[in-house]
Short mmCIF file of C-alpha atoms and ligand atoms in Angstrom, two decimals:
data_model
loop_
_atom_site.label_atom_id
_atom_site.label_comp_id
_atom_site.label_asym_id
_atom_site.label_seq_id
_atom_site.Cartn_x
_atom_site.Cartn_y
_atom_site.Cartn_z
CA MET B 9 86.63 124.18 95.14
CA LEU B 10 85.53 120.89 93.66
CA GLY B 11 81.86 121.82 93.58
CA ASN B 12 79.03 119.40 92.85
CA PHE B 13 79.14 116.87 90.06
CA SER B 14 78.12 113.45 88.91
CA TYR B 15 80.75 111.14 87.46
CA HIS B 16 79.84 108.36 85.10
CA ILE B 17 82.06 106.77 82.48
CA PRO B 18 80.29 103.71 81.09
CA THR B 19 83.21 102.47 78.97
CA LYS B 20 84.46 99.02 79.89
CA LEU B 21 88.21 98.76 79.26
CA TYR B 22 90.21 95.67 78.46
CA PHE B 23 93.92 96.41 78.80
CA GLY B 24 96.98 94.32 77.99
CA ASP B 25 98.73 92.25 75.35
CA ASP B 26 95.98 89.60 75.38
CA SER B 27 93.05 92.01 75.48
CA LEU B 28 91.67 91.33 71.98
CA LYS B 29 90.24 88.00 73.15
CA TYR B 30 87.67 89.94 75.21
CA LEU B 31 86.02 91.01 71.97
CA ASN B 32 84.45 87.55 72.20
CA ASP B 33 82.77 88.61 75.47
CA GLU B 34 81.44 91.85 74.04
CA LEU B 35 80.13 90.86 70.61
CA PRO B 36 77.26 88.65 71.83
CA LYS B 37 75.71 91.72 73.52
CA TYR B 38 74.92 93.29 70.15
CA GLY B 39 72.91 92.42 67.03
CA SER B 40 74.47 90.81 64.00
CA ASN B 41 75.27 93.83 61.77
CA VAL B 42 78.69 95.27 62.61
CA GLN B 43 80.06 98.32 60.79
CA LEU B 44 83.83 97.82 60.89
CA VAL B 45 85.46 101.27 60.88
CA TYR B 46 89.15 101.59 60.04
CA GLY B 47 91.63 103.98 58.48
CA GLY B 48 93.96 103.98 55.52
CA GLY B 49 95.22 100.43 55.84
CA SER B 50 97.72 100.20 58.72
CA ILE B 51 95.62 97.45 60.32
CA LYS B 52 95.86 95.37 57.16
CA LYS B 53 99.67 95.66 57.16
CA ASN B 54 100.18 94.77 60.82
CA GLY B 55 97.70 91.89 60.95
CA ILE B 56 95.17 93.41 63.39
CA TYR B 57 92.50 93.39 60.66
CA ASP B 58 92.80 89.60 60.17
CA ASP B 59 92.65 88.92 63.91
CA VAL B 60 89.56 91.11 64.38
CA MET B 61 87.83 89.68 61.31
CA LYS B 62 88.34 86.15 62.57
CA ILE B 63 86.68 86.96 65.89
CA LEU B 64 83.79 88.73 64.12
CA LYS B 65 83.25 85.71 61.87
CA ASP B 66 83.58 83.25 64.77
CA ASN B 67 80.79 85.18 66.47
CA GLY B 68 78.60 84.95 63.39
CA LYS B 69 78.59 88.66 62.63
CA ASN B 70 77.62 90.21 59.34
CA VAL B 71 80.53 92.62 58.75
CA ILE B 72 79.96 95.83 56.82
CA GLU B 73 83.34 97.35 56.01
CA ASP B 74 83.82 101.09 56.36
CA GLY B 75 87.52 101.74 55.71
CA GLY B 76 89.35 104.83 54.54
CA VAL B 77 88.71 106.99 57.57
CA MET B 78 91.38 109.65 57.16
CA PRO B 79 93.34 111.37 59.94
CA ASN B 80 91.18 114.36 60.91
CA PRO B 81 87.96 112.80 59.54
CA THR B 82 85.94 115.03 57.25
CA ILE B 83 82.25 115.85 57.17
CA GLU B 84 82.01 114.23 53.72
CA LYS B 85 83.33 110.94 55.12
CA LEU B 86 80.96 111.22 58.07
CA ARG B 87 77.99 111.60 55.70
CA GLU B 88 79.18 108.48 53.84
CA GLY B 89 79.44 106.56 57.13
CA VAL B 90 75.90 107.63 58.04
CA ARG B 91 74.63 106.33 54.69
CA ILE B 92 76.39 102.98 55.28
CA ALA B 93 74.95 102.65 58.80
CA LYS B 94 71.42 103.54 57.66
CA LYS B 95 71.44 101.24 54.65
CA ASN B 96 72.68 98.23 56.64
CA ASN B 97 70.66 98.66 59.80
CA VAL B 98 73.86 98.59 61.84
CA ASP B 99 73.79 97.26 65.42
CA LEU B 100 77.38 98.04 66.46
CA LEU B 101 80.07 100.40 65.18
CA LEU B 102 83.46 98.80 65.80
CA ALA B 103 86.34 101.27 65.32
CA VAL B 104 89.80 99.79 64.85
CA GLY B 105 92.38 102.56 64.76
CA GLY B 106 93.31 105.83 66.43
CA GLY B 107 91.35 108.84 67.57
CA SER B 108 90.17 109.54 64.04
CA CYS B 109 88.38 106.18 63.73
CA CYS B 110 86.96 106.33 67.27
CA ASP B 111 85.76 109.94 66.85
CA TYR B 112 84.23 109.15 63.46
CA ALA B 113 82.41 106.09 64.81
CA LYS B 114 80.87 108.21 67.59
CA ALA B 115 79.83 110.87 65.08
CA VAL B 116 78.17 108.22 62.89
CA SER B 117 76.53 106.70 65.97
CA VAL B 118 74.59 109.88 66.80
CA SER B 119 73.77 110.73 63.19
CA ALA B 120 72.58 107.51 61.55
CA HIS B 121 69.08 107.66 63.03
CA CYS B 122 68.84 111.42 62.77
CA ASP B 123 67.29 113.12 59.75
CA GLU B 124 69.22 116.35 60.09
CA ASP B 125 72.66 117.04 58.67
CA PRO B 126 75.23 116.23 61.38
CA TRP B 127 77.39 119.29 60.68
CA GLN B 128 74.50 121.70 61.28
CA LYS B 129 73.13 119.82 64.26
CA TYR B 130 76.28 118.93 66.18
CA TYR B 131 79.01 121.29 64.94
CA VAL B 132 77.11 124.51 64.21
CA ARG B 133 74.26 124.41 66.74
CA PHE B 134 76.05 122.06 69.19
CA GLU B 135 72.79 120.24 69.99
CA GLU B 136 72.62 117.02 71.95
CA PRO B 137 71.47 113.82 70.24
CA ASP B 138 67.73 113.24 70.36
CA CYS B 139 67.62 110.11 68.22
CA GLU B 140 68.60 106.49 68.69
CA ILE B 141 72.37 106.11 69.23
CA ILE B 142 74.19 103.11 67.77
CA PRO B 143 76.61 101.55 70.31
CA VAL B 144 80.33 102.03 69.63
CA GLY B 145 83.28 99.81 70.55
CA CYS B 146 86.95 100.69 69.98
CA ILE B 147 90.09 98.70 69.40
CA LEU B 148 92.81 101.29 69.84
CA THR B 149 95.98 101.29 67.71
CA MET B 150 97.25 104.85 68.24
CA VAL B 151 97.68 106.53 71.61
CA GLY B 152 96.96 110.16 72.42
CA THR B 153 93.45 111.48 72.01
CA GLY B 154 91.68 109.65 74.84
CA SER B 155 88.81 109.04 72.41
CA GLU B 156 88.62 105.44 73.64
CA MET B 157 87.04 106.56 76.91
CA ASN B 158 85.39 109.90 76.23
CA GLY B 159 82.53 111.45 74.27
CA GLY B 160 84.66 113.60 71.96
CA ALA B 161 84.11 113.52 68.21
CA VAL B 162 86.19 115.99 66.20
CA ILE B 163 85.18 116.54 62.58
CA THR B 164 86.81 118.72 59.91
CA ASN B 165 84.91 120.74 57.33
CA HIS B 166 87.50 122.02 54.86
CA GLU B 167 84.97 124.02 52.89
CA ALA B 168 83.89 125.93 56.00
CA LYS B 169 87.56 126.10 57.15
CA ARG B 170 86.56 124.66 60.50
CA LYS B 171 87.74 121.71 62.60
CA LEU B 172 85.39 121.36 65.57
CA GLY B 173 84.79 118.94 68.38
CA HIS B 174 81.51 118.01 69.97
CA ILE B 175 81.88 116.56 73.45
CA PHE B 176 79.00 114.14 73.82
CA GLY B 177 77.80 112.66 77.10
CA PRO B 178 78.15 109.15 78.58
CA GLU B 179 75.49 107.70 76.27
CA VAL B 180 77.85 108.29 73.31
CA MET B 181 81.09 107.15 74.96
CA PRO B 182 82.32 103.77 73.69
CA LYS B 183 80.59 100.85 75.40
CA PHE B 184 83.92 99.05 75.48
CA SER B 185 87.50 99.69 74.40
CA ILE B 186 90.31 97.24 73.87
CA LEU B 187 93.75 98.64 74.68
CA ASN B 188 96.70 96.53 73.60
CA PRO B 189 99.99 98.44 73.93
CA VAL B 190 101.66 96.05 71.45
CA TYR B 191 99.40 97.43 68.70
CA THR B 192 100.97 100.87 69.10
CA MET B 193 104.47 99.60 68.34
CA THR B 194 104.01 99.76 64.56
CA LEU B 195 103.23 103.49 64.71
CA PRO B 196 105.62 105.67 62.72
CA ARG B 197 107.83 107.72 65.06
CA GLU B 198 106.11 110.96 64.02
CA GLN B 199 102.74 109.60 65.15
CA MET B 200 104.18 108.24 68.38
CA VAL B 201 105.65 111.59 69.44
CA SER B 202 102.63 113.53 68.23
CA GLY B 203 100.45 111.32 70.42
CA ILE B 204 102.79 111.71 73.40
CA TYR B 205 102.62 115.49 73.12
CA ASP B 206 98.82 115.31 72.70
CA ILE B 207 98.53 113.43 76.02
CA PHE B 208 100.66 116.02 77.80
CA CYS B 209 98.72 118.88 76.25
CA HIS B 210 95.38 117.42 77.37
CA ILE B 211 96.61 117.35 80.94
CA CYS B 212 97.90 120.94 80.70
CA GLU B 213 94.61 122.17 79.22
CA GLN B 214 92.87 121.10 82.42
CA TYR B 215 95.70 121.90 84.86
CA PHE B 216 96.19 125.51 83.74
CA SER B 217 92.91 126.82 85.12
CA GLY B 218 91.94 127.86 88.62
CA GLU B 219 94.19 128.43 91.62
CA ASP B 220 92.45 126.58 94.42
CA ASP B 221 93.58 123.45 96.22
CA ASN B 222 92.19 120.81 93.89
CA THR B 223 92.80 117.05 93.88
CA SER B 224 92.65 117.13 90.07
CA ASP B 225 95.88 119.15 89.97
CA TYR B 226 97.77 116.61 92.07
CA ILE B 227 96.57 113.78 89.81
CA SER B 228 97.57 115.84 86.76
CA GLU B 229 101.09 116.39 88.07
CA GLY B 230 101.52 112.64 88.55
CA LEU B 231 100.22 111.93 85.06
CA MET B 232 102.53 114.56 83.55
CA ARG B 233 105.58 113.12 85.32
CA SER B 234 104.64 109.67 84.08
CA VAL B 235 104.30 110.89 80.46
CA ILE B 236 107.70 112.60 80.59
CA HIS B 237 109.38 109.56 82.15
CA SER B 238 107.86 106.97 79.80
CA SER B 239 108.30 109.15 76.70
CA LEU B 240 112.05 109.37 77.24
CA ILE B 241 112.25 105.58 77.44
CA ALA B 242 110.00 105.09 74.40
CA LEU B 243 112.12 107.51 72.36
CA ASP B 244 115.22 105.34 72.73
CA HIS B 245 113.39 102.02 72.97
CA PRO B 246 110.10 102.19 71.05
CA GLU B 247 109.49 98.49 71.76
CA ASP B 248 109.70 98.87 75.53
CA TYR B 249 106.37 97.38 76.62
CA GLU B 250 106.38 99.04 80.03
CA ALA B 251 106.86 102.52 78.59
CA ARG B 252 104.32 102.02 75.80
CA SER B 253 101.74 100.58 78.19
CA ASN B 254 102.21 103.45 80.64
CA LEU B 255 101.74 105.94 77.81
CA MET B 256 98.59 104.17 76.65
CA TRP B 257 97.07 104.16 80.13
CA THR B 258 98.06 107.77 80.82
CA ALA B 259 96.46 108.91 77.57
CA THR B 260 93.16 107.38 78.63
CA TRP B 261 93.20 109.08 82.04
CA ALA B 262 94.35 112.38 80.60
CA LEU B 263 91.05 112.87 78.83
CA ASN B 264 88.28 110.83 80.34
CA THR B 265 86.89 113.76 82.39
CA LEU B 266 88.51 112.73 85.73
CA ILE B 267 91.08 115.54 85.94
CA ALA B 268 88.57 118.12 84.73
CA LYS B 269 86.58 117.75 87.93
CA GLY B 270 86.48 121.05 89.79
CA LYS B 271 88.29 122.84 86.95
CA THR B 272 87.03 125.46 84.52
CA THR B 273 89.61 124.05 82.01
CA ASP B 274 91.45 126.03 79.36
CA TRP B 275 91.55 124.26 75.94
CA MET B 276 92.84 127.31 74.01
CA THR B 277 95.91 125.46 72.71
CA HIS B 278 93.45 122.99 71.18
CA MET B 279 91.18 125.71 69.84
CA ILE B 280 94.08 127.41 68.02
CA GLY B 281 95.61 124.07 66.99
CA GLN B 282 92.33 122.77 65.58
CA SER B 283 91.88 125.93 63.54
CA VAL B 284 95.38 125.43 62.15
CA GLY B 285 94.38 121.82 61.43
CA ALA B 286 91.28 122.88 59.48
CA LEU B 287 93.48 124.84 57.07
CA THR B 288 96.54 122.58 56.88
CA ASN B 289 95.20 119.09 57.68
CA ALA B 290 98.35 118.72 59.82
CA THR B 291 98.83 115.94 62.39
CA HIS B 292 96.82 116.87 65.48
CA GLY B 293 99.59 116.82 68.12
CA MET B 294 101.89 118.87 65.91
CA THR B 295 99.33 121.67 65.57
CA LEU B 296 99.39 121.92 69.38
CA SER B 297 103.15 121.76 69.85
CA ALA B 298 103.64 124.52 67.27
CA VAL B 299 101.57 127.10 69.18
CA VAL B 300 101.69 126.14 72.84
CA LEU B 301 104.85 127.92 73.99
CA ALA B 302 103.86 131.26 72.48
CA TYR B 303 100.40 130.87 74.03
CA TYR B 304 101.80 130.09 77.48
CA ARG B 305 104.15 133.08 77.34
CA VAL B 306 101.13 135.32 76.69
CA ILE B 307 99.05 133.94 79.59
CA LEU B 308 101.91 133.36 82.07
CA PRO B 309 101.50 136.72 83.90
CA ASN B 310 97.81 135.91 84.50
CA GLY B 311 98.48 132.40 85.83
CA LEU B 312 101.85 132.96 87.49
CA PRO B 313 101.31 130.84 90.67
CA LYS B 314 100.24 127.80 88.60
CA PHE B 315 103.14 128.17 86.14
CA LYS B 316 105.50 128.33 89.14
CA ARG B 317 103.91 125.21 90.62
CA PHE B 318 104.20 123.48 87.20
CA ALA B 319 107.94 124.25 87.16
CA GLU B 320 108.51 122.92 90.67
CA GLU B 321 106.17 119.93 90.77
CA VAL B 322 106.44 118.65 87.19
CA TRP B 323 109.99 119.60 86.22
CA GLY B 324 111.65 119.56 89.63
CA ILE B 325 112.97 123.12 89.37
CA SER B 326 114.19 124.67 92.62
CA ALA B 327 112.67 128.03 93.53
CA GLU B 328 115.46 128.96 95.90
CA GLY B 329 116.75 132.49 95.44
CA LYS B 330 114.58 133.09 92.38
CA THR B 331 111.58 135.27 91.64
CA ASP B 332 108.27 133.58 90.81
CA GLU B 333 108.66 134.75 87.19
CA GLN B 334 112.11 133.18 86.93
CA VAL B 335 110.85 129.84 88.24
CA ALA B 336 107.81 129.90 85.94
CA ASN B 337 109.95 130.71 82.91
CA GLU B 338 112.38 127.92 83.78
CA GLY B 339 109.38 125.56 83.78
CA LEU B 340 108.48 126.62 80.25
CA ALA B 341 112.12 126.26 79.19
CA ALA B 342 112.10 122.69 80.55
CA LEU B 343 108.90 121.98 78.61
CA GLU B 344 110.54 123.37 75.46
CA ASP B 345 113.65 121.20 75.95
CA TRP B 346 111.52 118.08 76.35
CA MET B 347 109.46 118.91 73.26
CA LYS B 348 112.65 119.36 71.23
CA LYS B 349 113.91 116.02 72.51
CA LEU B 350 110.66 114.40 71.39
CA GLY B 351 111.07 116.00 67.98
CA VAL B 352 107.61 117.54 67.74
CA THR B 353 106.90 120.48 65.44
CA MET B 354 108.02 123.75 67.02
CA HIS B 355 106.98 126.19 64.26
CA LEU B 356 103.77 126.74 62.32
CA SER B 357 105.72 127.34 59.11
CA GLU B 358 106.74 123.64 59.22
CA LEU B 359 103.02 122.83 58.86
CA GLY B 360 102.63 125.08 55.82
CA VAL B 361 101.18 128.07 57.65
CA THR B 362 101.93 131.50 56.18
CA GLU B 363 101.09 134.93 57.54
CA ASP B 364 98.25 135.44 55.07
CA MET B 365 96.42 132.52 56.76
CA PHE B 366 96.31 134.24 60.16
CA GLY B 367 92.90 135.84 59.53
CA ASP B 368 91.28 132.50 58.73
CA ILE B 369 93.01 130.79 61.66
CA ILE B 370 91.78 133.47 64.07
CA ASN B 371 88.24 133.36 62.64
CA GLY B 372 88.18 129.59 63.09
CA THR B 373 89.43 129.71 66.70
CA ARG B 374 86.71 129.31 69.32
CA ASN B 375 87.60 131.76 72.08
CA LEU B 376 86.85 130.00 75.37
CA ARG B 377 86.75 131.53 78.83
CA GLY B 378 88.05 128.85 81.18
CA GLY B 379 91.78 129.65 81.13
CA TYR B 380 93.83 132.41 82.74
CA LYS B 381 93.20 135.03 80.07
CA ARG B 382 90.47 135.62 77.55
CA LEU B 383 92.49 136.19 74.41
CA THR B 384 92.08 139.32 72.31
CA ARG B 385 92.58 139.36 68.56
CA ASP B 386 95.93 141.05 69.18
CA ASP B 387 96.93 138.22 71.54
CA LEU B 388 96.08 135.69 68.84
CA VAL B 389 98.08 137.58 66.22
CA GLN B 390 101.02 137.70 68.64
CA ILE B 391 100.76 133.94 69.37
CA LEU B 392 100.63 133.06 65.68
CA THR B 393 103.45 135.45 64.80
CA GLU B 394 105.71 134.08 67.52
CA SER B 395 104.82 130.49 66.55
CA LEU B 396 105.52 130.96 62.85
O1 NZQ S 9 94.75 105.34 58.80
P1 NZQ S 9 95.75 104.29 59.14
O2 NZQ S 9 96.32 103.61 57.95
O3 NZQ S 9 95.25 103.34 60.19
O4 NZQ S 9 97.04 105.08 59.74
C1 NZQ S 9 96.95 105.88 60.90
C2 NZQ S 9 96.98 107.38 60.60
O5 NZQ S 9 97.64 107.63 59.41
C3 NZQ S 9 98.20 105.70 61.69
N1 NZQ S 9 98.14 104.59 62.63
C4 NZQ S 9 97.27 104.41 63.63
N2 NZQ S 9 97.58 103.31 64.33
C5 NZQ S 9 98.66 102.77 63.73
C6 NZQ S 9 99.02 103.57 62.65
N3 NZQ S 9 100.07 103.29 61.84
C7 NZQ S 9 100.78 102.19 62.13
N4 NZQ S 9 100.51 101.39 63.17
C8 NZQ S 9 99.47 101.64 64.01
N5 NZQ S 9 99.24 100.86 65.07
O6 NZQ S 9 98.36 106.88 62.44
C9 NZQ S 9 97.82 107.97 61.71
C10 NZQ S 9 97.06 108.85 62.67
O7 NZQ S 9 95.91 108.22 63.16
P2 NZQ S 9 94.77 109.09 63.82
O8 NZQ S 9 93.69 108.20 64.29
O9 NZQ S 9 94.40 110.20 62.89
O10 NZQ S 9 95.53 109.78 65.06
P3 NZQ S 9 95.01 110.27 66.46
O11 NZQ S 9 94.77 109.13 67.35
O12 NZQ S 9 95.97 111.31 66.88
O13 NZQ S 9 93.59 110.95 66.16
C11 NZQ S 9 93.51 112.28 65.66
C12 NZQ S 9 92.08 112.76 65.62
O14 NZQ S 9 91.50 112.77 66.93
C13 NZQ S 9 91.02 114.09 67.24
C14 NZQ S 9 91.98 114.96 66.45
O15 NZQ S 9 91.53 116.28 66.29
C15 NZQ S 9 92.06 114.21 65.14
O16 NZQ S 9 90.94 114.48 64.34
N6 NZQ S 9 90.97 114.32 68.69
C16 NZQ S 9 89.99 113.70 69.41
C17 NZQ S 9 89.81 113.95 70.76
C18 NZQ S 9 88.74 113.31 71.56
N7 NZQ S 9 87.99 112.38 71.03
O17 NZQ S 9 88.56 113.68 72.72
C19 NZQ S 9 90.65 114.89 71.50
C20 NZQ S 9 91.92 115.24 70.79
O18 NZQ S 9 92.40 116.45 71.31
C21 NZQ S 9 91.79 115.35 69.32
O19 NZQ S 9 91.27 116.61 68.94
ZN1 ZN S 10 94.38 116.69 71.59
#
């Protein structure tokens, strides 16, 4: 049952190989102080930094640089970003990068005018913002997280051994995002495939919940088929614009709340993966790919009809003459084959995980209730052991 809901995504998207020019339309809406958020330097190598800077200068902006946002942004970096925003009376946070830069900009946006420590307020007590929020805009260079059109802001606290996300509401979502598929073509292959698996996993996290007849599931199946199709083209031809643009668009729709409508949603692959990430600092998509198959094998008996539907509708497996379990397992085998083709991480040991880390990983895993099975500690030990 879809139930009752309101649906509001205020992010204006500009998509295509000429989309950067629309930054000229957006900048006049904001005051002059722009905090330019970027990562470890990829945008300086590929020229995006120069193009963005020129438009900022042409529009008379006072640019405050905030580079060095690391993959899996830390609480220490967030506190630094808050200091920069406060000191410079920032009017707009402009993130140029992947999910890490976009997430970080949103986290700064809700913290700069707030006297409390952001970790305590947003990642321990999970409170909603009650202070002025600085507007955020994104220029996306890495595809996967959906951060360009959602309220998610994932922050890592290595000292506390936690990597946690706060899902903020529409008031925190980017005001605008610029999506140019050409920008993603300089991504290293490892990041490209990690992002592709992240997209797919986001769709699965919403799909594998509930059993009713729900429009969201039909949309999800279409999105999953599109990711599989385009990924196989992008693997052989990374510069194929059609494939890269389809992946970029699918990533946005995979996690902008549309396909969560009417769903309880699962998210346990992410909860385990993020806990692994807190301890290893591994690439986000790889922390998911390393644990997902073991997790699905544990929950498959509880969600058998949906795993069977996944096999038939997403992977085209025929059910003729087979038991439901056989069909469902063939679906997981097809998923595994595709993941191996992509070249994503299939084992936790490849990320530096050892058995003596299991306790910390389990303690850092938020145990959610929306999926087919509420996991026990024994289930988690089994998943980690089989994923190792
Ligand atoms: O830092 P630079 O030098 O820019 O290099 C980055 C980084 O090393 C590089 N890169 C990005 N665009 C590039 C490029 N290199 C060459 N050419 C380009 N065009 O790629 C590396 C990874 O970037 P990052 O932003 O960290 O990746 P991603 O987009 O996967 O973001 C990961 C973060 O997002 C969070 C993750 O947990 C992680 O912290 N997530 C956010 C979500 C949300 N907002 O809803 C949901 C996701 O599930 C996820 O948890
Ligand atoms: Zn993800």
